[in-house]
XYZ file of C-alpha atoms in Angstrom:
281
model
C 2.597 -68.973 -8.555
C 5.283 -71.535 -7.770
C 3.870 -75.029 -7.312
C 4.836 -76.591 -4.006
C 4.225 -80.288 -3.433
C 1.783 -80.931 -0.540
C 4.452 -82.687 1.561
C 6.470 -79.438 1.657
C 3.672 -76.942 2.248
C 3.500 -75.081 5.587
C 1.679 -77.222 8.124
C 2.523 -80.505 6.384
C 3.608 -83.377 8.621
C 6.899 -85.107 7.837
C 8.185 -88.361 9.309
C 11.944 -88.896 9.572
C 14.256 -91.691 10.644
C 17.279 -89.947 12.160
C 20.660 -90.733 13.643
C 22.679 -88.183 15.581
C 25.582 -86.600 13.688
C 27.623 -87.097 16.854
C 26.645 -90.724 17.452
C 24.941 -92.625 14.626
C 24.412 -95.891 16.489
C 20.752 -95.331 17.349
C 18.038 -94.477 14.815
C 14.931 -92.691 16.034
C 11.670 -91.872 14.304
C 10.933 -88.148 14.536
C 7.821 -86.252 13.503
C 8.123 -82.696 12.199
C 5.852 -79.921 10.959
C 6.870 -77.797 7.985
C 6.989 -74.106 8.925
C 8.448 -72.769 5.681
C 9.898 -73.942 2.394
C 12.872 -71.997 1.015
C 11.936 -71.947 -2.651
C 12.762 -72.303 -5.440
C 14.372 -75.657 -4.772
C 17.569 -76.057 -6.768
C 19.230 -79.290 -5.649
C 18.170 -80.343 -2.154
C 14.845 -79.177 -0.735
C 15.448 -76.795 2.167
C 12.748 -76.492 4.823
C 12.305 -74.821 8.176
C 10.651 -77.427 10.391
C 9.442 -77.687 13.966
C 10.069 -81.007 15.690
C 6.894 -82.325 17.247
C 7.032 -83.348 20.911
C 8.264 -85.431 22.498
C 11.688 -84.137 21.439
C 14.126 -87.079 21.190
C 17.123 -86.993 23.500
C 19.557 -86.642 20.577
C 18.155 -83.173 19.737
C 18.302 -79.984 21.834
C 15.072 -79.565 23.774
C 15.494 -75.801 24.050
C 15.113 -75.307 20.298
C 12.529 -77.215 18.309
C 13.062 -75.345 14.999
C 15.607 -76.705 12.526
C 16.652 -76.616 8.903
C 15.807 -79.866 7.141
C 17.590 -80.598 3.874
C 15.934 -83.331 1.819
C 17.894 -84.885 -1.045
C 14.968 -86.021 -3.160
C 15.740 -86.136 -6.897
C 12.051 -85.796 -7.721
C 12.015 -82.031 -7.154
C 15.204 -80.797 -8.789
C 14.982 -77.513 -10.667
C 17.221 -78.940 -13.408
C 14.333 -81.186 -14.493
C 12.666 -78.164 -16.076
C 15.421 -78.042 -18.672
C 18.323 -75.749 -19.463
C 19.822 -74.160 -22.563
C 21.749 -77.365 -23.198
C 19.292 -79.953 -21.861
C 15.663 -80.784 -22.540
C 13.168 -81.088 -19.654
C 13.305 -84.385 -17.761
C 10.164 -84.651 -15.619
C 10.112 -87.239 -12.857
C 8.242 -90.485 -13.412
C 7.909 -93.361 -10.977
C 8.527 -95.908 -13.747
C 11.847 -94.383 -14.830
C 13.026 -93.947 -11.217
C 12.219 -97.562 -10.371
C 13.884 -98.817 -13.556
C 17.079 -97.013 -12.566
C 16.821 -98.422 -9.027
C 16.420 -101.985 -10.336
C 19.485 -101.540 -12.529
C 21.482 -100.465 -9.473
C 20.194 -103.444 -7.508
C 21.521 -105.778 -10.216
C 24.906 -104.091 -10.203
C 24.387 -102.386 -13.546
C 25.430 -98.970 -12.278
C 28.418 -97.924 -14.380
C 27.188 -94.339 -14.455
C 29.240 -91.355 -13.304
C 27.426 -88.198 -12.084
C 29.417 -86.105 -14.582
C 27.975 -87.931 -17.583
C 24.832 -86.586 -19.210
C 22.544 -89.313 -20.603
C 20.750 -89.071 -23.919
C 17.592 -86.982 -23.732
C 15.441 -90.025 -24.543
C 16.982 -92.122 -21.746
C 14.509 -91.427 -18.918
C 15.979 -94.042 -16.578
C 19.470 -92.736 -17.320
C 18.428 -89.283 -16.198
C 16.975 -90.704 -12.991
C 20.323 -92.366 -12.352
C 22.079 -89.075 -13.081
C 19.915 -87.161 -10.600
C 20.074 -89.912 -7.991
C 23.863 -90.152 -8.214
C 24.325 -86.411 -7.921
C 22.129 -86.073 -4.842
C 23.715 -89.072 -3.151
C 27.108 -87.436 -3.681
C 25.854 -84.090 -2.409
C 24.522 -85.691 0.760
C 27.820 -87.492 1.297
C 29.750 -84.259 0.695
C 27.693 -82.296 3.208
C 27.784 -84.907 5.944
C 31.532 -85.410 5.488
C 32.137 -81.661 5.512
C 30.183 -81.096 8.714
C 32.061 -83.955 10.350
C 35.365 -82.311 9.425
C 34.136 -78.889 10.518
C 33.047 -79.927 13.994
C 35.254 -77.245 15.663
C 33.406 -74.554 13.662
C 29.877 -75.854 14.183
C 27.641 -73.364 15.941
C 30.279 -70.643 15.553
C 30.641 -70.042 11.828
C 28.877 -73.032 10.236
C 25.531 -74.509 11.316
C 25.333 -77.334 13.803
C 24.751 -80.735 12.218
C 22.258 -82.405 14.531
C 21.177 -85.514 12.672
C 21.130 -87.377 9.374
C 18.874 -90.099 8.059
C 16.006 -90.707 5.669
C 12.610 -89.318 4.802
C 9.728 -91.682 5.555
C 7.692 -91.565 2.370
C 3.933 -91.125 2.694
C 1.978 -94.351 2.451
C 1.385 -96.068 0.124
C 4.910 -95.523 -1.146
C 5.803 -97.297 -4.392
C 9.168 -95.615 -4.836
C 12.404 -97.587 -4.577
C 14.373 -94.432 -3.745
C 14.393 -93.321 -0.101
C 15.595 -89.691 0.086
C 18.396 -88.857 2.504
C 18.052 -85.908 4.920
C 20.178 -83.652 7.103
C 18.871 -81.800 10.162
C 20.817 -78.601 10.829
C 20.576 -75.661 13.183
C 18.582 -72.708 11.898
C 20.511 -69.482 11.302
C 17.788 -66.781 11.174
C 19.662 -64.145 9.264
C 19.885 -62.565 5.819
C 22.396 -63.555 3.174
C 25.539 -61.567 2.499
C 24.043 -60.458 -0.816
C 20.921 -58.936 0.717
C 22.514 -56.807 3.472
C 23.559 -53.195 3.078
C 27.386 -53.210 3.188
C 27.392 -50.406 5.732
C 25.748 -52.743 8.254
C 28.609 -55.270 8.107
C 31.435 -54.349 10.450
C 34.990 -55.065 9.251
C 35.491 -57.477 12.173
C 32.577 -59.600 10.863
C 34.074 -59.673 7.358
C 37.497 -60.579 8.746
C 35.884 -63.337 10.808
C 34.370 -64.722 7.600
C 37.799 -64.813 5.980
C 39.192 -66.565 9.053
C 36.424 -69.151 8.729
C 37.321 -69.862 5.099
C 40.976 -70.335 6.060
C 40.030 -72.593 8.979
C 37.828 -74.717 6.723
C 40.791 -75.414 4.481
C 43.013 -76.322 7.408
C 40.328 -78.710 8.664
C 40.205 -80.423 5.282
C 37.263 -78.816 3.487
C 37.063 -76.768 0.285
C 33.569 -75.320 -0.102
C 33.699 -75.075 -3.922
C 30.489 -73.027 -4.143
C 31.339 -69.798 -2.356
C 28.865 -67.090 -3.229
C 27.011 -64.415 -1.325
C 23.837 -66.514 -0.994
C 25.824 -69.172 0.866
C 26.864 -66.795 3.638
C 24.305 -65.859 6.303
C 24.664 -63.026 8.798
C 23.345 -63.249 12.333
C 21.578 -61.680 14.099
C 19.474 -59.943 11.468
C 19.220 -56.517 13.108
C 22.925 -56.041 13.895
C 25.104 -58.768 12.315
C 27.956 -59.883 14.530
C 28.797 -63.223 12.942
C 28.880 -64.800 9.489
C 27.877 -68.413 8.837
C 28.925 -70.404 5.783
C 26.257 -72.834 4.563
C 25.551 -75.359 1.797
C 28.423 -77.840 1.505
C 26.878 -80.047 -1.170
C 29.614 -79.244 -3.690
C 32.457 -79.376 -1.201
C 35.692 -81.302 -1.543
C 36.727 -83.081 1.645
C 40.292 -84.169 2.220
C 40.629 -87.936 1.978
C 44.030 -89.527 1.399
C 46.040 -86.528 0.268
C 49.405 -85.917 1.875
C 50.022 -82.563 3.536
C 51.853 -81.347 0.446
C 49.083 -82.530 -1.862
C 46.392 -80.858 0.235
C 48.397 -77.630 0.489
C 48.643 -77.642 -3.315
C 44.859 -78.144 -3.576
C 44.234 -75.259 -1.185
C 46.575 -73.020 -3.147
C 44.931 -73.956 -6.461
C 41.466 -73.094 -5.140
C 42.565 -70.169 -2.922
C 39.111 -69.709 -1.421
C 40.239 -66.988 1.023
C 41.247 -64.887 -1.991
C 37.948 -65.641 -3.712
C 36.091 -64.473 -0.602
C 38.193 -61.307 -0.444
C 37.278 -60.579 -4.054
C 33.608 -61.186 -3.290
C 33.707 -58.802 -0.328
C 35.446 -56.171 -2.445
C 32.843 -56.523 -5.177
C 30.093 -56.018 -2.591
C 31.971 -52.999 -1.167
C 32.307 -54.675 2.244
C 35.248 -53.464 4.294
C 37.495 -56.271 5.574
C 40.563 -54.170 6.342
C 42.442 -54.084 9.617
């Protein structure tokens, strides 16, 4: 049976400090109850949560259920080891050592570098740096994709930090995103005959629109596309922008070249073809 930390088990209470994605001037403390954990956790921890009343005025009162993404390096699946990397279990001492190094300006680490296996603090810096970048990528992507929010990507309601259970001795405060819940199956798990061509074409239009708005997803796969509603899908939602590339200072020509090099609409067409999903017309 998969071990699930008590703070992520159904019924667990979570405290969050949140700012609205639309207006981040005011931070509010919000209490939530975990309804479900979407395991196994790979990078961020993805939870279905219910916001406890009173619902703050920066969240929709009509819907108290949300997706909470927690960017806590403690629970990364990569820690268990891979074919090319030994296991790197979390320890408070190594995490705090890495945090103290950052505080003294000793952070010369890039997330693409792999530390030596014996460098426990180096691995904590590696994991911390990667999750910080993923959080930044997602928040930046949702900001760029505001015209698509609620239509073909989830709504970004709030961002902030997880309030660690007391007594907390950690120097790392995990970042969080609060998103709308899309209660539908993934593209991979749906019988192709249930997906109308107009839904598939709408998905391709979404991928093109993302590029025009300045976002390359960079992790397009069937698990990152959800179909809603579950019984008769009429819309496809693209999720999980942690690996995305967001346009910064590129000129129009430079960005057009980047879009052409990645050609995500073509990649999505190939994925639909492989799944035998009709997108003609």
